[in-house]
CSV table of C-alpha atoms in Angstrom, one decimal:
chain,number,residue,atom,x,y,z
I,1,MET,CA,0.0,0.0,0.0
I,2,LYS,CA,2.9,2.3,0.7
I,3,THR,CA,4.1,1.8,-2.9
I,4,LYS,CA,0.7,2.8,-4.2
I,5,GLY,CA,0.8,6.0,-2.2
I,6,MET,CA,4.3,6.8,-3.5
I,7,ILE,CA,3.1,6.2,-7.1
I,8,TYR,CA,0.2,8.6,-6.5
I,9,ALA,CA,2.5,11.3,-5.0
I,10,ALA,CA,5.0,10.9,-7.9
I,11,SER,CA,2.2,11.1,-10.4
I,12,ALA,CA,1.0,14.3,-8.9
I,13,ALA,CA,4.5,15.8,-9.3
I,14,ALA,CA,4.7,14.7,-12.9
I,15,PHE,CA,1.3,16.1,-13.7
I,16,TRP,CA,2.2,19.5,-12.1
I,17,ALA,CA,5.5,19.5,-14.2
I,18,ILE,CA,3.7,18.7,-17.4
I,19,SER,CA,1.1,21.4,-16.7
I,20,GLY,CA,3.9,24.0,-16.5
I,21,ILE,CA,5.4,22.8,-19.8
I,22,SER,CA,1.9,23.0,-21.5
I,23,GLY,CA,1.5,26.5,-20.0
I,24,GLN,CA,4.8,27.6,-21.6
I,25,ILE,CA,3.7,26.2,-25.0
I,26,LEU,CA,0.4,28.2,-24.8
I,27,LEU,CA,2.2,31.4,-23.7
I,28,GLN,CA,5.2,31.4,-26.0
I,29,GLN,CA,4.0,29.4,-29.1
I,30,PHE,CA,0.3,30.3,-29.3
I,31,SER,CA,0.5,33.8,-27.9
I,32,PHE,CA,-1.9,33.4,-25.0
I,33,THR,CA,-1.5,35.8,-22.2
I,34,ALA,CA,-0.9,34.7,-18.6
I,35,ASN,CA,-3.9,36.7,-17.3
I,36,TRP,CA,-6.3,35.0,-19.7
I,37,LEU,CA,-4.8,31.6,-19.0
I,38,VAL,CA,-5.2,32.1,-15.2
I,39,SER,CA,-8.8,33.3,-15.6
I,40,ALA,CA,-9.9,30.4,-17.7
I,41,ARG,CA,-7.9,27.7,-15.9
I,42,MET,CA,-9.0,28.6,-12.4
I,43,LEU,CA,-12.7,28.7,-13.3
I,44,VAL,CA,-12.5,25.3,-15.0
I,45,SER,CA,-10.4,23.7,-12.3
I,46,GLY,CA,-12.5,25.2,-9.5
I,47,PHE,CA,-15.7,23.8,-11.0
I,48,VAL,CA,-14.2,20.3,-11.5
I,49,LEU,CA,-12.8,20.2,-7.9
I,50,ILE,CA,-16.1,21.3,-6.5
I,51,LEU,CA,-17.9,18.5,-8.4
I,52,ILE,CA,-15.4,16.0,-7.2
I,53,SER,CA,-15.8,17.2,-3.6
I,54,GLN,CA,-19.6,17.0,-3.9
I,55,GLY,CA,-19.4,13.5,-5.4
I,56,SER,CA,-17.1,12.2,-2.7
I,57,HIS,CA,-18.6,13.8,0.4
I,58,LYS,CA,-22.2,14.4,-0.4
I,59,GLY,CA,-22.3,17.4,2.0
I,60,ASN,CA,-23.7,20.9,1.6
I,61,LEU,CA,-21.2,22.7,-0.6
I,62,PHE,CA,-22.2,26.1,0.9
I,63,THR,CA,-21.7,25.2,4.6
I,64,ILE,CA,-18.4,27.0,4.7
I,65,PHE,CA,-20.1,30.3,3.8
I,66,LYS,CA,-22.4,30.1,6.8
I,67,ASN,CA,-19.6,31.1,9.1
I,68,PRO,CA,-18.6,34.8,8.3
I,69,LYS,CA,-15.1,34.3,9.7
I,70,ASP,CA,-14.5,31.2,7.6
I,71,ALA,CA,-16.0,32.8,4.5
I,72,LEU,CA,-13.6,35.7,4.9
I,73,ALA,CA,-10.7,33.4,5.3
I,74,LEU,CA,-11.7,31.5,2.2
I,75,ILE,CA,-12.0,34.7,0.2
I,76,LEU,CA,-8.5,35.8,1.3
I,77,PHE,CA,-7.2,32.3,0.5
I,78,GLY,CA,-8.7,32.4,-2.9
I,79,ILE,CA,-7.2,35.8,-3.8
I,80,PHE,CA,-3.9,36.0,-2.0
I,81,GLY,CA,-3.2,32.2,-2.0
I,82,MET,CA,-4.7,30.6,-5.1
I,83,TYR,CA,-4.9,33.5,-7.5
I,84,ALA,CA,-1.5,34.9,-6.5
I,85,VAL,CA,0.2,31.5,-7.0
I,86,GLN,CA,-1.3,30.9,-10.4
I,87,ALA,CA,-0.7,34.5,-11.6
I,88,GLY,CA,2.8,34.6,-10.3
I,89,PHE,CA,3.7,31.2,-11.8
I,90,PHE,CA,2.3,31.8,-15.3
I,91,GLN,CA,3.7,35.3,-15.5
I,92,THR,CA,7.1,33.9,-14.6
I,93,ILE,CA,6.8,31.4,-17.4
I,94,ALA,CA,5.8,34.1,-19.8
I,95,PHE,CA,8.9,36.1,-18.9
I,96,SER,CA,11.3,33.1,-18.7
I,97,ASN,CA,10.4,29.4,-18.9
I,98,ALA,CA,8.5,26.7,-17.0
I,99,SER,CA,11.7,25.3,-15.4
I,100,PHE,CA,12.8,28.6,-13.8
I,101,ALA,CA,9.2,29.3,-12.7
I,102,THR,CA,9.0,25.9,-11.0
I,103,ILE,CA,12.3,26.1,-9.2
I,104,ILE,CA,11.8,29.7,-7.9
I,105,GLN,CA,8.2,28.9,-6.8
I,106,PHE,CA,9.7,25.9,-5.0
I,107,THR,CA,11.4,28.4,-2.6
I,108,GLY,CA,8.0,29.0,-0.9
I,109,PRO,CA,9.1,27.3,2.3
I,110,VAL,CA,11.7,30.1,2.8
I,111,PHE,CA,8.8,32.5,3.5
I,112,ILE,CA,7.2,30.0,5.8
I,113,ILE,CA,10.4,29.9,7.8
I,114,PHE,CA,10.3,33.7,8.1
I,115,TYR,CA,6.7,33.6,9.1
I,116,GLU,CA,7.2,31.0,11.8
I,117,ALA,CA,10.3,32.9,13.1
I,118,PHE,CA,8.2,36.1,13.4
I,119,ARG,CA,5.2,34.3,15.0
I,120,GLN,CA,7.4,32.5,17.6
I,121,ARG,CA,9.6,35.5,18.1
I,122,ARG,CA,12.6,33.3,17.6
I,123,TRP,CA,15.5,33.4,15.1
I,124,PRO,CA,15.9,30.3,12.8
I,125,SER,CA,18.6,27.9,13.7
I,126,PHE,CA,22.1,28.3,12.3
I,127,GLN,CA,21.4,25.3,10.0
I,128,THR,CA,18.3,26.9,8.7
I,129,ILE,CA,20.1,30.2,8.0
I,130,PHE,CA,22.8,28.3,6.2
I,131,LEU,CA,20.2,26.6,4.0
I,132,LEU,CA,18.5,29.9,3.3
I,133,LEU,CA,21.8,31.4,2.2
I,134,LEU,CA,22.4,28.3,-0.1
I,135,THR,CA,19.0,28.8,-1.6
I,136,PHE,CA,19.8,32.5,-2.3
I,137,VAL,CA,23.1,31.7,-3.9
I,138,GLY,CA,21.5,29.0,-6.0
I,139,ILE,CA,18.8,31.4,-7.3
I,140,LEU,CA,21.6,33.9,-8.0
I,141,LEU,CA,23.5,31.3,-10.0
I,142,LEU,CA,20.4,30.4,-12.0
I,143,ALA,CA,19.6,34.1,-12.7
I,144,THR,CA,23.1,35.2,-13.6
I,145,HIS,CA,24.9,32.2,-15.0
I,146,GLY,CA,27.6,32.9,-12.4
I,147,ASN,CA,28.2,36.5,-13.7
I,148,LEU,CA,27.0,38.8,-11.0
I,149,HIS,CA,27.1,41.8,-13.4
I,150,GLN,CA,24.6,40.4,-15.8
I,151,LEU,CA,21.1,38.9,-15.4
I,152,ILE,CA,20.3,36.1,-17.9
I,153,VAL,CA,16.8,35.9,-16.5
I,154,PRO,CA,14.5,39.0,-16.9
I,155,LYS,CA,14.0,41.0,-13.7
I,156,MET,CA,10.2,40.6,-14.0
I,157,ALA,CA,10.6,36.8,-14.1
I,158,ILE,CA,12.4,36.9,-10.8
I,159,ILE,CA,9.9,39.4,-9.2
I,160,MET,CA,6.9,37.3,-10.4
I,161,GLY,CA,8.6,34.1,-9.3
I,162,LEU,CA,9.2,35.5,-5.8
I,163,ILE,CA,5.5,36.6,-5.7
I,164,ALA,CA,4.5,33.1,-6.5
I,165,ALA,CA,6.8,31.7,-3.8
I,166,LEU,CA,5.4,34.1,-1.2
I,167,ALA,CA,1.9,33.1,-2.3
I,168,ILE,CA,2.8,29.4,-1.9
I,169,ALA,CA,3.6,30.3,1.8
I,170,ILE,CA,0.2,32.0,2.1
I,171,TYR,CA,-1.4,29.1,0.3
I,172,SER,CA,0.1,26.7,2.8
I,173,ILE,CA,-0.6,28.6,6.0
I,174,LEU,CA,-3.9,30.4,5.6
I,175,PRO,CA,-6.3,27.5,4.9
I,176,ARG,CA,-5.0,25.0,7.5
I,177,GLN,CA,-8.0,25.3,9.8
I,178,LEU,CA,-10.4,25.5,6.9
I,179,ILE,CA,-9.1,22.3,5.4
I,180,SER,CA,-9.4,20.6,8.9
I,181,ASP,CA,-13.0,21.7,9.2
I,182,TYR,CA,-14.3,21.4,5.6
I,183,GLY,CA,-11.9,19.1,3.7
I,184,SER,CA,-9.2,19.9,1.2
I,185,LEU,CA,-11.2,19.3,-2.0
I,186,SER,CA,-14.0,21.7,-1.0
I,187,VAL,CA,-11.6,24.4,0.3
I,188,VAL,CA,-9.3,24.3,-2.7
I,189,GLY,CA,-12.2,24.1,-5.1
I,190,TRP,CA,-13.9,27.2,-3.7
I,191,GLY,CA,-10.5,28.9,-3.5
I,192,MET,CA,-10.0,28.2,-7.2
I,193,LEU,CA,-13.5,29.6,-8.0
I,194,ILE,CA,-13.0,32.7,-5.9
I,195,GLY,CA,-9.5,33.3,-7.3
I,196,GLY,CA,-10.9,32.7,-10.8
I,197,THR,CA,-13.7,35.2,-10.3
I,198,PHE,CA,-11.1,37.8,-9.2
I,199,ALA,CA,-8.9,36.9,-12.2
I,200,ASN,CA,-11.8,37.6,-14.5
I,201,LEU,CA,-12.1,41.1,-13.2
I,202,ILE,CA,-8.6,41.6,-14.6
I,203,HIS,CA,-9.0,39.6,-17.8
I,204,PRO,CA,-12.5,38.1,-18.6
I,205,PHE,CA,-12.2,34.6,-20.0
I,206,TRP,CA,-14.7,35.5,-22.7
I,207,HIS,CA,-12.1,37.8,-24.2
I,208,PRO,CA,-9.6,35.1,-25.2
I,209,THR,CA,-6.2,35.8,-26.6
I,210,GLY,CA,-3.9,33.5,-28.6
I,211,THR,CA,-4.5,31.1,-31.4
I,212,PHE,CA,-7.0,28.2,-30.9
I,213,THR,CA,-6.1,25.0,-32.6
I,214,LEU,CA,-6.8,21.4,-31.7
I,215,PHE,CA,-3.3,21.2,-30.2
I,216,SER,CA,-3.6,24.4,-28.2
I,217,VAL,CA,-6.9,23.4,-26.8
I,218,SER,CA,-5.4,20.0,-25.7
I,219,GLN,CA,-2.6,21.9,-24.0
I,220,PHE,CA,-5.2,24.1,-22.2
I,221,LEU,CA,-7.0,21.0,-21.0
I,222,ILE,CA,-3.7,19.7,-19.6
I,223,VAL,CA,-3.2,22.9,-17.7
I,224,ALA,CA,-6.8,23.1,-16.4
I,225,LEU,CA,-7.5,19.5,-15.7
I,226,VAL,CA,-4.4,17.4,-15.6
I,227,GLY,CA,-2.3,20.0,-13.8
I,228,THR,CA,-4.9,20.8,-11.3
I,229,ALA,CA,-7.8,18.4,-10.7
I,230,LEU,CA,-6.0,15.2,-11.6
I,231,SER,CA,-2.7,16.2,-9.8
I,232,PHE,CA,-4.5,17.3,-6.7
I,233,PHE,CA,-6.6,14.1,-6.7
I,234,CYS,CA,-3.5,12.0,-6.9
I,235,TYR,CA,-1.8,14.0,-4.1
I,236,SER,CA,-4.9,13.6,-1.9
I,237,GLN,CA,-5.0,9.9,-2.6
I,238,SER,CA,-1.3,9.5,-1.7
I,239,LEU,CA,-2.1,10.8,1.8
I,240,ARG,CA,-4.3,7.7,2.4
I,241,TYR,CA,-1.2,5.5,2.2
I,242,ILE,CA,1.8,7.5,3.1
I,243,SER,CA,2.7,10.3,5.5
I,244,PRO,CA,2.4,14.0,4.4
I,245,SER,CA,6.2,14.4,4.9
I,246,LEU,CA,6.9,11.5,2.5
I,247,ALA,CA,4.3,12.8,0.0
I,248,GLY,CA,5.9,16.2,0.2
I,249,ILE,CA,9.4,14.8,-0.5
I,250,LEU,CA,8.1,12.8,-3.5
I,251,THR,CA,6.2,15.7,-5.0
I,252,ALA,CA,9.3,17.8,-4.6
I,253,VAL,CA,10.7,16.1,-7.7
I,254,GLU,CA,8.4,18.5,-9.7
I,255,PRO,CA,11.3,21.0,-10.4
I,256,LEU,CA,13.6,18.2,-11.5
I,257,LEU,CA,10.9,16.8,-13.9
I,258,SER,CA,10.2,20.3,-15.2
I,259,LEU,CA,13.8,20.8,-15.9
I,260,VAL,CA,14.2,17.5,-17.7
I,261,PHE,CA,11.0,18.1,-19.8
I,262,SER,CA,12.3,21.6,-20.7
I,263,ILE,CA,15.6,20.3,-21.9
I,264,ILE,CA,14.0,17.6,-23.9
I,265,ILE,CA,11.0,19.5,-25.4
I,266,PHE,CA,12.5,23.0,-25.8
I,267,GLN,CA,16.1,22.0,-26.2
I,268,MET,CA,16.8,24.4,-23.3
I,269,ALA,CA,20.5,25.0,-22.7
I,270,PHE,CA,21.6,24.2,-19.1
I,271,GLY,CA,25.2,24.4,-18.3
I,272,TRP,CA,27.1,23.2,-15.2
I,273,ILE,CA,26.7,26.5,-13.3
I,274,GLU,CA,22.9,26.2,-13.7
I,275,TRP,CA,23.0,22.6,-12.5
I,276,VAL,CA,25.0,23.7,-9.4
I,277,GLY,CA,22.5,26.5,-8.7
I,278,PHE,CA,19.5,24.1,-9.3
I,279,LEU,CA,20.9,21.5,-7.0
I,280,MET,CA,21.7,24.1,-4.3
I,281,VAL,CA,18.1,25.3,-4.3
I,282,PHE,CA,16.6,21.8,-4.7
I,283,CYS,CA,18.6,20.2,-1.8
I,284,SER,CA,18.3,23.2,0.5
I,285,ILE,CA,14.5,23.5,0.2
I,286,LEU,CA,14.1,19.7,0.7
I,287,LEU,CA,16.1,20.0,4.0
I,288,ILE,CA,14.1,23.1,5.0
I,289,GLN,CA,10.8,21.3,4.3
I,290,LYS,CA,11.8,18.5,6.7
I,291,GLN,CA,12.0,21.2,9.5
I,292,LEU,CA,8.5,22.5,8.9
């Protein structure tokens, strides 16, 4: 049964990585905008997750809105967690590529460390500070190719990537009690719908951009369904058989998979300095996650 859980968790990571690659194809080869992609994706994904939640729990979907405090927390989660993660991630892809977007978003636990240190009024341990420095140096190597006088990644890609990482921390912290009370599928589904509604205030989905072909539609379905509903379902199923910590470690292979897919599909150049930077970030964040 443990093997089954590990397969579910690894599948979730693979689906998330594939979703990022499909997003890059839509943004850079079919001229879709990140704002439209986020608007359409979040609405589709939200509806699907809500339907899955209703089918699996048979409860009242609107129970969470009966408590004003919980409803407010859900709205904040939908906008500053869900929407901010999606918008930051796809904007980073638009300015750079899926691999860089995935690895910089992967640094979300850094912000969780800062939050916990502030909440507990206690400095992080020396080991944690060392890992944070390694993460920073790794990102610097990825962004500069080792030449500190020149950025090879656009500044906006770094800014949007850090926004996505910060939103990952909010996404992880804000809904903890909500998920405990109402279940993850319901909370994430409503968060997607609320975030999608907010996204449509910025770019309505009925004003599409880009070129629609059979292939581009298939890539959108991968982004909206495989990369969200199916991946989240696999991750949730994995928790039935393995611990959250093991599931977290297995899903952490997403940046590595995204990098491999980018090299294969886009023939992305990746020299030894980038590999050093990638491994510094990857290993440091894995060790930081074990402390959370």
